[in-house]
Amino acid sequence: MKKSMRKLVVATVVAVLAISTLVGCGKKSAKEFVVGFDAEFPPYGYMDDNGEYVGFDLDLAEEVCKRLGYTLVKKPIDWDAKDGLIDSGEIDCIWNGFTINGRENAYTWTVPYVNNSQVYVVAANSGIQSQADLAGKIIGVQKASAALDAIQSEEYADTYASFAKVKEYDSYVIAFEDLAGDGIDALAIDIGVAQSQIAKRDASEYVILEDYLSAEQYGVGFKLGNTELRDQVQKTLMEMYDDGTVVKIAEKYGIDTDAICLGDYK
């Protein structure tokens, strides 16, 4: 073989090896697990003072990914756009205080992991003591939320018709600010989120009405039919419950550990 030909062959081999190396470096070391969540839904998912996305559900997802060898991608979403995002595959699941009840056939769910309630929060000096006192009042609620589904349900049709107005918000943080500023008379909201928001303010200024709006359960929702990924996450979540990790994370975020219901599905 001529020297010039040998040089050409060597150069070609080197180039192929270089390209292979670059391609190899570009590969992900682990499968990404993209979690869609509401970034203004404390204590389940929110941005902390350091600009980091944290919360009970995000910590659970982080630990699940660690045990499965996945890379967690936290993707804040507009809550009312969640269905399109999961259908398109842009997110792998919705994991953020996501209510199963009424959506049973719309997603592939894990078993419930938290028992939750929808409640009304009012100002302590409002004079509102029960749902009967909400007639003629302005009610706030988050768009596309379980609370909105509840107040619009057939069971509460008469109560809903009695409201002066229902204002829908992009997030409960904004809604609570409106409640604090007398922009609304009552806020229909998840009890855990209500407790978290009240804890950040003067607790004596707010009351959670004793007659709850509804009882429900949280689960992790996957695209309908995605049982393979659901099964992996669910199995790992149950292992985390068994070894005390779930309860430990709940305590970190001030969530009532009695509400953790994974033990009911063992």
Short mmCIF file of C-alpha atoms in Angstrom, two decimals:
data_model
loop_
_atom_site.label_atom_id
_atom_site.label_comp_id
_atom_site.label_asym_id
_atom_site.label_seq_id
_atom_site.Cartn_x
_atom_site.Cartn_y
_atom_site.Cartn_z
CA MET A 1 0.00 0.00 0.00
CA LYS A 2 1.36 3.41 -0.90
CA LYS A 3 2.29 5.73 1.90
CA SER A 4 -0.29 8.31 0.84
CA MET A 5 -3.00 5.64 0.89
CA ARG A 6 -1.98 4.47 4.37
CA LYS A 7 -2.21 8.07 5.61
CA LEU A 8 -5.71 8.36 4.18
CA VAL A 9 -6.87 5.15 5.88
CA VAL A 10 -5.37 6.20 9.23
CA ALA A 11 -6.99 9.63 8.99
CA THR A 12 -10.37 8.05 8.21
CA VAL A 13 -10.14 5.68 11.20
CA VAL A 14 -9.18 8.55 13.51
CA ALA A 15 -12.11 10.62 12.26
CA VAL A 16 -14.56 7.77 12.81
CA LEU A 17 -13.24 7.19 16.34
CA ALA A 18 -13.52 10.90 17.11
CA ILE A 19 -17.12 11.02 15.91
CA SER A 20 -17.94 7.88 17.91
CA THR A 21 -16.44 9.46 21.02
CA LEU A 22 -18.47 12.63 20.55
CA VAL A 23 -21.67 10.68 20.05
CA GLY A 24 -20.92 8.61 23.13
CA CYS A 25 -20.33 11.72 25.20
CA GLY A 26 -23.67 13.08 24.04
CA LYS A 27 -25.64 10.10 25.31
CA LYS A 28 -27.58 10.48 28.56
CA SER A 29 -26.18 8.50 31.44
CA ALA A 30 -29.68 7.71 32.64
CA LYS A 31 -33.23 7.83 31.36
CA GLU A 32 -34.94 11.13 32.03
CA PHE A 33 -38.13 11.09 34.07
CA VAL A 34 -40.04 14.31 33.40
CA VAL A 35 -42.49 15.31 36.13
CA GLY A 36 -45.09 17.95 35.36
CA PHE A 37 -46.10 20.03 38.38
CA ASP A 38 -47.68 23.28 39.49
CA ALA A 39 -44.83 25.44 40.77
CA GLU A 40 -47.18 27.38 43.05
CA PHE A 41 -48.71 24.52 44.99
CA PRO A 42 -46.91 24.35 48.34
CA PRO A 43 -46.13 22.12 50.14
CA TYR A 44 -46.33 19.66 47.22
CA GLY A 45 -44.38 21.64 44.62
CA TYR A 46 -43.08 25.22 44.67
CA MET A 47 -39.99 27.44 44.34
CA ASP A 48 -38.08 28.03 47.59
CA ASP A 49 -36.16 31.14 48.64
CA ASN A 50 -33.07 29.85 46.82
CA GLY A 51 -34.90 29.60 43.53
CA GLU A 52 -35.03 25.79 43.65
CA TYR A 53 -38.11 23.72 42.92
CA VAL A 54 -38.91 21.68 46.02
CA GLY A 55 -41.87 20.08 47.78
CA PHE A 56 -43.21 16.83 49.14
CA ASP A 57 -44.09 15.38 45.74
CA LEU A 58 -40.86 16.53 44.10
CA ASP A 59 -38.80 14.99 46.92
CA LEU A 60 -40.70 11.74 46.49
CA ALA A 61 -40.02 11.83 42.74
CA GLU A 62 -36.34 12.59 43.36
CA GLU A 63 -35.97 9.55 45.60
CA VAL A 64 -37.85 7.31 43.16
CA CYS A 65 -35.49 8.39 40.38
CA LYS A 66 -32.45 7.83 42.57
CA ARG A 67 -33.53 4.26 43.27
CA LEU A 68 -34.45 3.51 39.65
CA GLY A 69 -31.36 5.14 38.16
CA TYR A 70 -33.34 7.84 36.35
CA THR A 71 -32.56 11.53 35.99
CA LEU A 72 -35.39 13.66 37.36
CA VAL A 73 -36.49 16.62 35.25
CA LYS A 74 -38.79 18.99 37.14
CA LYS A 75 -41.05 20.72 34.64
CA PRO A 76 -43.35 23.46 35.94
CA ILE A 77 -46.55 23.59 33.90
CA ASP A 78 -49.72 25.59 33.49
CA TRP A 79 -52.20 23.39 35.33
CA ASP A 80 -54.92 23.75 32.73
CA ALA A 81 -52.47 22.59 30.01
CA LYS A 82 -51.56 19.34 31.76
CA ASP A 83 -53.61 17.01 29.56
CA GLY A 84 -52.01 18.17 26.33
CA LEU A 85 -48.53 17.90 27.81
CA ILE A 86 -48.96 14.34 28.99
CA ASP A 87 -50.71 13.24 25.78
CA SER A 88 -47.88 14.64 23.66
CA GLY A 89 -45.21 12.92 25.78
CA GLU A 90 -43.64 16.22 26.85
CA ILE A 91 -44.03 15.06 30.44
CA ASP A 92 -44.01 11.49 31.75
CA CYS A 93 -46.45 12.04 34.59
CA ILE A 94 -48.34 14.59 36.63
CA TRP A 95 -47.14 14.43 40.22
CA ASN A 96 -48.29 17.37 42.26
CA GLY A 97 -51.23 16.92 44.61
CA PHE A 98 -53.08 15.40 41.67
CA THR A 99 -56.60 14.25 42.54
CA ILE A 100 -57.70 10.85 41.28
CA ASN A 101 -61.41 11.23 42.04
CA GLY A 102 -63.39 12.15 38.95
CA ARG A 103 -60.39 11.45 36.71
CA GLU A 104 -60.15 7.70 37.24
CA ASN A 105 -60.48 6.83 33.55
CA ALA A 106 -58.47 9.74 32.14
CA TYR A 107 -55.02 8.56 33.29
CA THR A 108 -53.14 5.46 34.36
CA TRP A 109 -52.78 5.96 38.12
CA THR A 110 -50.63 4.71 40.91
CA VAL A 111 -52.45 3.66 44.04
CA PRO A 112 -53.42 6.69 46.15
CA TYR A 113 -50.69 7.90 48.48
CA VAL A 114 -52.38 10.82 50.29
CA ASN A 115 -55.93 11.27 51.59
CA ASN A 116 -56.89 14.87 50.90
CA SER A 117 -59.88 17.17 51.40
CA GLN A 118 -61.18 20.20 49.54
CA VAL A 119 -62.18 23.00 51.91
CA TYR A 120 -63.24 26.62 52.03
CA VAL A 121 -60.96 29.23 53.61
CA VAL A 122 -62.41 32.55 54.73
CA ALA A 123 -61.22 35.56 56.67
CA ALA A 124 -61.76 35.13 60.40
CA ASN A 125 -63.70 38.40 60.57
CA SER A 126 -65.91 37.62 57.55
CA GLY A 127 -68.84 36.30 59.56
CA ILE A 128 -68.92 33.21 57.35
CA GLN A 129 -69.27 30.11 59.52
CA SER A 130 -70.57 27.46 57.13
CA GLN A 131 -71.19 26.75 53.46
CA ALA A 132 -74.73 28.07 53.89
CA ASP A 133 -73.23 31.52 54.53
CA LEU A 134 -71.53 31.56 51.10
CA ALA A 135 -74.73 32.55 49.30
CA GLY A 136 -74.23 35.87 47.53
CA LYS A 137 -70.45 35.72 48.04
CA ILE A 138 -67.52 35.81 45.60
CA ILE A 139 -65.68 32.49 45.58
CA GLY A 140 -62.13 31.93 44.36
CA VAL A 141 -60.73 28.69 42.96
CA GLN A 142 -57.85 27.50 40.78
CA LYS A 143 -58.50 26.76 37.10
CA ALA A 144 -58.91 23.08 36.15
CA SER A 145 -58.63 22.06 39.82
CA ALA A 146 -60.36 19.38 41.85
CA ALA A 147 -61.92 22.15 43.94
CA LEU A 148 -63.50 23.63 40.82
CA ASP A 149 -64.82 20.21 39.86
CA ALA A 150 -66.27 19.84 43.35
CA ILE A 151 -68.10 23.16 43.50
CA GLN A 152 -69.47 22.58 39.98
CA SER A 153 -70.61 19.04 40.75
CA GLU A 154 -74.27 18.06 40.75
CA GLU A 155 -74.11 17.56 44.51
CA TYR A 156 -73.38 21.26 45.05
CA ALA A 157 -75.47 22.64 42.19
CA ASP A 158 -77.73 24.70 44.47
CA THR A 159 -74.80 26.11 46.45
CA TYR A 160 -72.93 26.98 43.25
CA ALA A 161 -75.98 28.75 41.87
CA SER A 162 -76.16 30.86 45.04
CA PHE A 163 -72.67 32.36 44.59
CA ALA A 164 -72.49 35.95 43.41
CA LYS A 165 -69.44 35.09 41.31
CA VAL A 166 -66.73 32.47 40.89
CA LYS A 167 -63.25 33.77 40.06
CA GLU A 168 -60.76 31.32 38.57
CA TYR A 169 -57.03 31.78 39.13
CA ASP A 170 -53.88 30.42 37.50
CA SER A 171 -52.49 29.53 40.92
CA TYR A 172 -53.59 29.25 44.53
CA VAL A 173 -50.82 31.61 45.63
CA ILE A 174 -52.42 34.41 43.60
CA ALA A 175 -55.87 33.40 44.81
CA PHE A 176 -54.80 33.53 48.44
CA GLU A 177 -53.38 36.99 47.93
CA ASP A 178 -56.78 38.05 46.62
CA LEU A 179 -58.46 36.54 49.68
CA ALA A 180 -56.05 38.45 51.92
CA GLY A 181 -56.86 41.65 50.01
CA ASP A 182 -60.63 41.15 50.21
CA GLY A 183 -60.90 40.50 46.48
CA ILE A 184 -62.89 37.34 47.21
CA ASP A 185 -64.96 36.21 50.17
CA ALA A 186 -63.91 32.56 50.25
CA LEU A 187 -61.42 30.28 48.57
CA ALA A 188 -62.10 26.65 47.63
CA ILE A 189 -58.77 24.89 48.00
CA ASP A 190 -56.89 21.69 48.97
CA ILE A 191 -56.55 21.53 52.75
CA GLY A 192 -52.80 20.95 52.67
CA VAL A 193 -52.23 23.97 50.46
CA ALA A 194 -54.56 26.03 52.66
CA GLN A 195 -52.64 25.06 55.79
CA SER A 196 -49.34 25.88 54.11
CA GLN A 197 -50.53 29.33 53.01
CA ILE A 198 -52.07 30.14 56.41
CA ALA A 199 -48.82 29.12 58.16
CA LYS A 200 -46.99 31.81 56.16
CA ARG A 201 -49.39 34.48 57.37
CA ASP A 202 -51.11 35.44 60.62
CA ALA A 203 -53.03 32.23 61.30
CA SER A 204 -55.53 34.08 63.48
CA GLU A 205 -56.80 35.95 60.42
CA TYR A 206 -58.12 32.87 58.57
CA VAL A 207 -60.57 30.06 59.19
CA ILE A 208 -61.02 26.74 57.40
CA LEU A 209 -64.74 25.96 57.44
CA GLU A 210 -65.53 22.80 59.36
CA ASP A 211 -67.97 21.43 56.79
CA TYR A 212 -65.51 20.27 54.15
CA LEU A 213 -66.33 20.52 50.47
CA SER A 214 -65.19 17.00 49.54
CA ALA A 215 -62.83 14.14 50.39
CA GLU A 216 -60.45 12.78 47.78
CA GLN A 217 -57.12 11.05 47.18
CA TYR A 218 -53.90 12.00 45.45
CA GLY A 219 -52.09 9.74 43.00
CA VAL A 220 -49.40 9.96 40.32
CA GLY A 221 -51.05 10.20 36.91
CA PHE A 222 -49.46 8.76 33.75
CA LYS A 223 -50.66 8.78 30.15
CA LEU A 224 -53.49 6.32 29.77
CA GLY A 225 -52.00 2.91 29.02
CA ASN A 226 -48.48 3.62 30.31
CA THR A 227 -48.60 0.81 32.86
CA GLU A 228 -44.91 -0.09 32.53
CA LEU A 229 -43.62 3.20 33.92
CA ARG A 230 -46.47 3.41 36.41
CA ASP A 231 -45.61 -0.03 37.79
CA GLN A 232 -41.94 0.91 38.25
CA VAL A 233 -42.78 4.11 40.09
CA GLN A 234 -45.51 2.52 42.19
CA LYS A 235 -43.32 -0.40 43.28
CA THR A 236 -40.54 1.97 44.32
CA LEU A 237 -42.96 4.28 46.11
CA MET A 238 -44.30 1.35 48.13
CA GLU A 239 -40.73 0.36 49.07
CA MET A 240 -40.13 3.93 50.22
CA TYR A 241 -43.24 3.72 52.38
CA ASP A 242 -42.08 0.43 53.91
CA ASP A 243 -38.66 1.80 54.87
CA GLY A 244 -40.09 5.04 56.33
CA THR A 245 -38.85 7.40 53.62
CA VAL A 246 -42.31 8.66 52.61
CA VAL A 247 -43.26 9.55 56.18
CA LYS A 248 -39.89 11.22 56.74
CA ILE A 249 -40.39 13.45 53.69
CA ALA A 250 -43.97 14.22 54.77
CA GLU A 251 -42.71 15.38 58.16
CA LYS A 252 -40.13 17.59 56.44
CA TYR A 253 -42.93 19.51 54.72
CA GLY A 254 -45.37 19.57 57.60
CA ILE A 255 -47.84 17.17 56.00
CA ASP A 256 -50.08 15.22 58.36
CA THR A 257 -48.57 11.73 58.35
CA ASP A 258 -51.98 10.26 59.15
CA ALA A 259 -53.00 11.32 55.65
CA ILE A 260 -50.42 9.02 54.05
CA CYS A 261 -52.47 6.06 52.83
CA LEU A 262 -49.98 3.80 51.02
CA GLY A 263 -50.24 1.31 53.88
CA ASP A 264 -53.86 0.68 52.90
CA TYR A 265 -52.71 -0.89 49.64
CA LYS A 266 -50.13 -3.36 50.95
#
